Short mmCIF file of C-alpha atoms in Angstrom, two decimals:
data_model
loop_
_atom_site.label_atom_id
_atom_site.label_comp_id
_atom_site.label_asym_id
_atom_site.label_seq_id
_atom_site.Cartn_x
_atom_site.Cartn_y
_atom_site.Cartn_z
CA UNK A 3 47.86 55.72 -113.12
CA UNK A 4 46.89 54.86 -109.66
CA UNK A 5 45.86 51.46 -110.46
CA UNK A 6 49.16 50.61 -111.82
CA UNK A 7 51.11 52.49 -109.10
CA UNK A 8 49.11 51.08 -105.94
CA UNK A 9 50.36 47.31 -106.66
CA UNK A 10 54.08 48.70 -107.03
CA UNK A 11 53.65 50.76 -103.87
CA UNK A 12 52.19 47.62 -102.06
CA UNK A 13 55.23 45.54 -103.30
CA UNK A 14 57.88 48.10 -102.15
CA UNK A 15 56.29 48.48 -98.57
CA UNK A 16 55.91 44.82 -98.34
CA UNK A 17 59.55 44.07 -99.32
CA UNK A 18 60.55 47.01 -96.99
CA UNK A 19 58.60 45.53 -94.01
CA UNK A 20 59.85 42.02 -94.84
CA UNK A 21 63.52 43.25 -94.79
CA UNK A 22 63.07 45.17 -91.55
CA UNK A 23 61.47 41.97 -89.96
CA UNK A 24 64.45 39.90 -90.96
CA UNK A 25 66.86 42.51 -89.57
CA UNK A 26 65.07 42.72 -86.38
CA UNK A 27 64.92 39.02 -86.02
CA UNK A 28 68.71 38.59 -86.94
CA UNK A 29 69.68 41.00 -84.48
CA UNK A 30 67.61 39.47 -81.78
CA UNK A 31 69.26 35.97 -82.53
CA UNK A 32 72.72 37.54 -82.42
CA UNK A 33 71.93 39.07 -78.78
CA UNK A 34 70.65 35.80 -77.64
CA UNK A 35 73.65 34.13 -79.05
CA UNK A 36 75.80 36.86 -77.47
CA UNK A 37 74.14 36.05 -73.94
CA UNK A 38 74.33 32.22 -74.16
CA UNK A 39 77.99 32.61 -75.25
CA UNK A 40 78.81 34.67 -72.25
CA UNK A 41 77.00 32.31 -69.95
CA UNK A 42 78.82 29.43 -71.36
CA UNK A 43 82.10 31.31 -70.78
CA UNK A 44 81.30 32.06 -67.31
CA UNK A 45 80.29 28.79 -66.33
CA UNK A 46 83.37 27.38 -67.94
CA UNK A 47 85.84 29.88 -65.92
CA UNK A 48 83.87 29.05 -62.82
CA UNK A 49 84.35 25.19 -63.43
CA UNK A 50 88.01 26.00 -64.12
CA UNK A 51 88.44 27.85 -60.68
CA UNK A 52 86.72 25.29 -58.98
CA UNK A 53 89.04 22.81 -60.20
CA UNK A 54 92.03 24.45 -59.00
CA UNK A 55 90.48 25.32 -55.70
CA UNK A 56 89.89 21.78 -55.28
CA UNK A 57 93.52 21.15 -56.24
CA UNK A 58 94.72 23.87 -53.68
CA UNK A 59 92.47 22.11 -50.90
CA UNK A 60 94.28 18.95 -51.70
CA UNK A 61 97.49 20.34 -51.65
CA UNK A 62 96.77 21.90 -48.22
CA UNK A 63 95.24 18.55 -46.83
CA UNK A 64 98.45 16.74 -47.75
CA UNK A 65 100.70 19.49 -46.04
CA UNK A 66 98.61 18.92 -43.01
CA UNK A 67 99.34 15.31 -43.02
CA UNK A 68 103.18 16.09 -43.26
CA UNK A 69 102.92 18.44 -40.36
CA UNK A 70 101.10 15.72 -38.23
CA UNK A 71 103.57 13.22 -39.30
CA UNK A 72 106.22 15.63 -38.15
CA UNK A 73 104.87 16.85 -34.86
CA UNK A 74 102.54 14.00 -33.71
CA UNK A 75 104.42 10.92 -34.99
CA UNK A 76 107.96 12.46 -34.51
CA UNK A 77 109.11 12.00 -38.26
CA UNK A 78 111.91 14.35 -39.43
CA UNK A 79 114.28 12.13 -41.52
CA UNK A 80 115.34 12.91 -44.95
CA UNK A 81 112.59 11.41 -46.56
CA UNK A 82 109.97 13.39 -44.47
CA UNK A 83 112.05 16.52 -45.35
CA UNK A 84 111.88 15.77 -49.09
CA UNK A 85 107.90 14.98 -48.61
CA UNK A 86 107.62 18.34 -46.73
CA UNK A 87 109.54 20.55 -49.55
CA UNK A 88 107.39 18.63 -52.42
CA UNK A 89 104.38 19.44 -50.65
CA UNK A 90 104.81 22.86 -49.85
CA UNK A 91 105.66 23.44 -53.51
CA UNK A 92 102.49 21.95 -54.44
CA UNK A 93 100.62 24.41 -52.00
CA UNK A 94 102.36 27.52 -53.41
CA UNK A 95 101.97 26.36 -57.17
CA UNK A 96 98.33 25.97 -56.70
CA UNK A 97 98.02 29.46 -54.48
CA UNK A 98 99.68 31.09 -57.58
CA UNK A 99 97.12 29.51 -59.86
CA UNK A 100 94.33 30.74 -57.65
CA UNK A 101 95.89 34.12 -57.63
CA UNK A 102 95.95 34.38 -61.50
CA UNK A 103 92.24 32.79 -61.85
CA UNK A 104 90.33 33.84 -58.91
CA UNK A 105 89.18 37.30 -57.18
CA UNK A 106 92.16 39.07 -55.03
CA UNK A 107 89.95 38.23 -51.98
CA UNK A 108 90.12 34.57 -52.63
CA UNK A 109 93.69 34.81 -53.74
CA UNK A 110 94.87 36.59 -50.41
CA UNK A 111 92.70 34.22 -48.04
CA UNK A 112 94.66 31.06 -49.92
CA UNK A 113 97.79 32.72 -49.43
CA UNK A 114 97.13 33.35 -45.56
CA UNK A 115 96.24 29.27 -45.61
CA UNK A 116 99.38 28.47 -47.48
CA UNK A 117 101.38 30.55 -44.99
CA UNK A 118 99.89 28.97 -41.97
CA UNK A 119 100.68 25.65 -43.56
CA UNK A 120 104.02 26.36 -44.36
CA UNK A 121 104.47 27.88 -40.87
CA UNK A 122 103.18 24.80 -38.98
CA UNK A 123 105.37 22.42 -41.03
CA UNK A 124 108.37 24.45 -40.42
CA UNK A 125 107.85 25.47 -36.67
CA UNK A 126 105.19 23.42 -35.65
CA UNK A 127 102.17 24.31 -33.38
CA UNK A 128 102.38 27.10 -30.72
CA UNK A 129 101.74 24.79 -27.81
CA UNK A 130 104.01 21.85 -27.51
CA UNK A 131 101.66 19.66 -25.36
CA UNK A 132 99.96 16.38 -26.53
CA UNK A 133 98.10 15.80 -28.75
CA UNK A 134 100.09 17.45 -31.62
CA UNK A 135 97.84 16.44 -34.44
CA UNK A 136 95.07 18.34 -32.83
CA UNK A 137 97.29 21.42 -32.31
CA UNK A 138 98.54 21.16 -36.07
CA UNK A 139 94.78 21.29 -36.98
CA UNK A 140 93.91 24.16 -34.69
CA UNK A 141 96.86 26.17 -35.92
CA UNK A 142 95.43 25.81 -39.83
CA UNK A 143 91.79 26.09 -38.70
CA UNK A 144 91.28 29.77 -38.62
CA UNK A 145 92.86 30.67 -42.14
CA UNK A 146 91.14 27.32 -43.68
CA UNK A 147 87.77 28.47 -42.47
CA UNK A 148 88.08 32.08 -43.74
CA UNK A 149 89.23 30.43 -47.13
CA UNK A 150 86.50 28.00 -47.32
CA UNK A 151 83.77 30.57 -46.29
CA UNK A 152 85.14 33.06 -48.92
CA UNK A 153 85.26 30.29 -51.82
CA UNK A 154 81.64 29.35 -50.90
CA UNK A 155 80.44 32.91 -51.23
CA UNK A 156 82.14 33.59 -54.43
CA UNK A 157 80.85 30.34 -55.93
CA UNK A 158 77.39 31.04 -54.93
#
């Protein structure tokens, strides 16, 4: 009787071991796939944030040019005013996008920079002396530097 049962028990144990090995390998494959998917999603989100951060910096740069045109080159005509409104709208839209996509610290830094740019366009730099272009940049510099430093730390 043992001679007929021994092969049957061997087949059952072999089948059970094979099934357990396949199940274990399947789980390991699923965990690896999940980790890869999480990494890919994180990279895609980082790239999306980076794209919007660059768009915000471009909008801020354009706003700086508008302020320099106003206070250094003495432009204030209707064309300049329309350009200033359009540029400030772009700054605030991209700031809101950052608010949606980025950490609250980055959003607050972007908001501070947007306010500084808006203030210098509307009121001009604090010091009315020459050269006005440098005064515009000096007004914006602290909030811009804080934003850039925070973004660099967040992206690292």
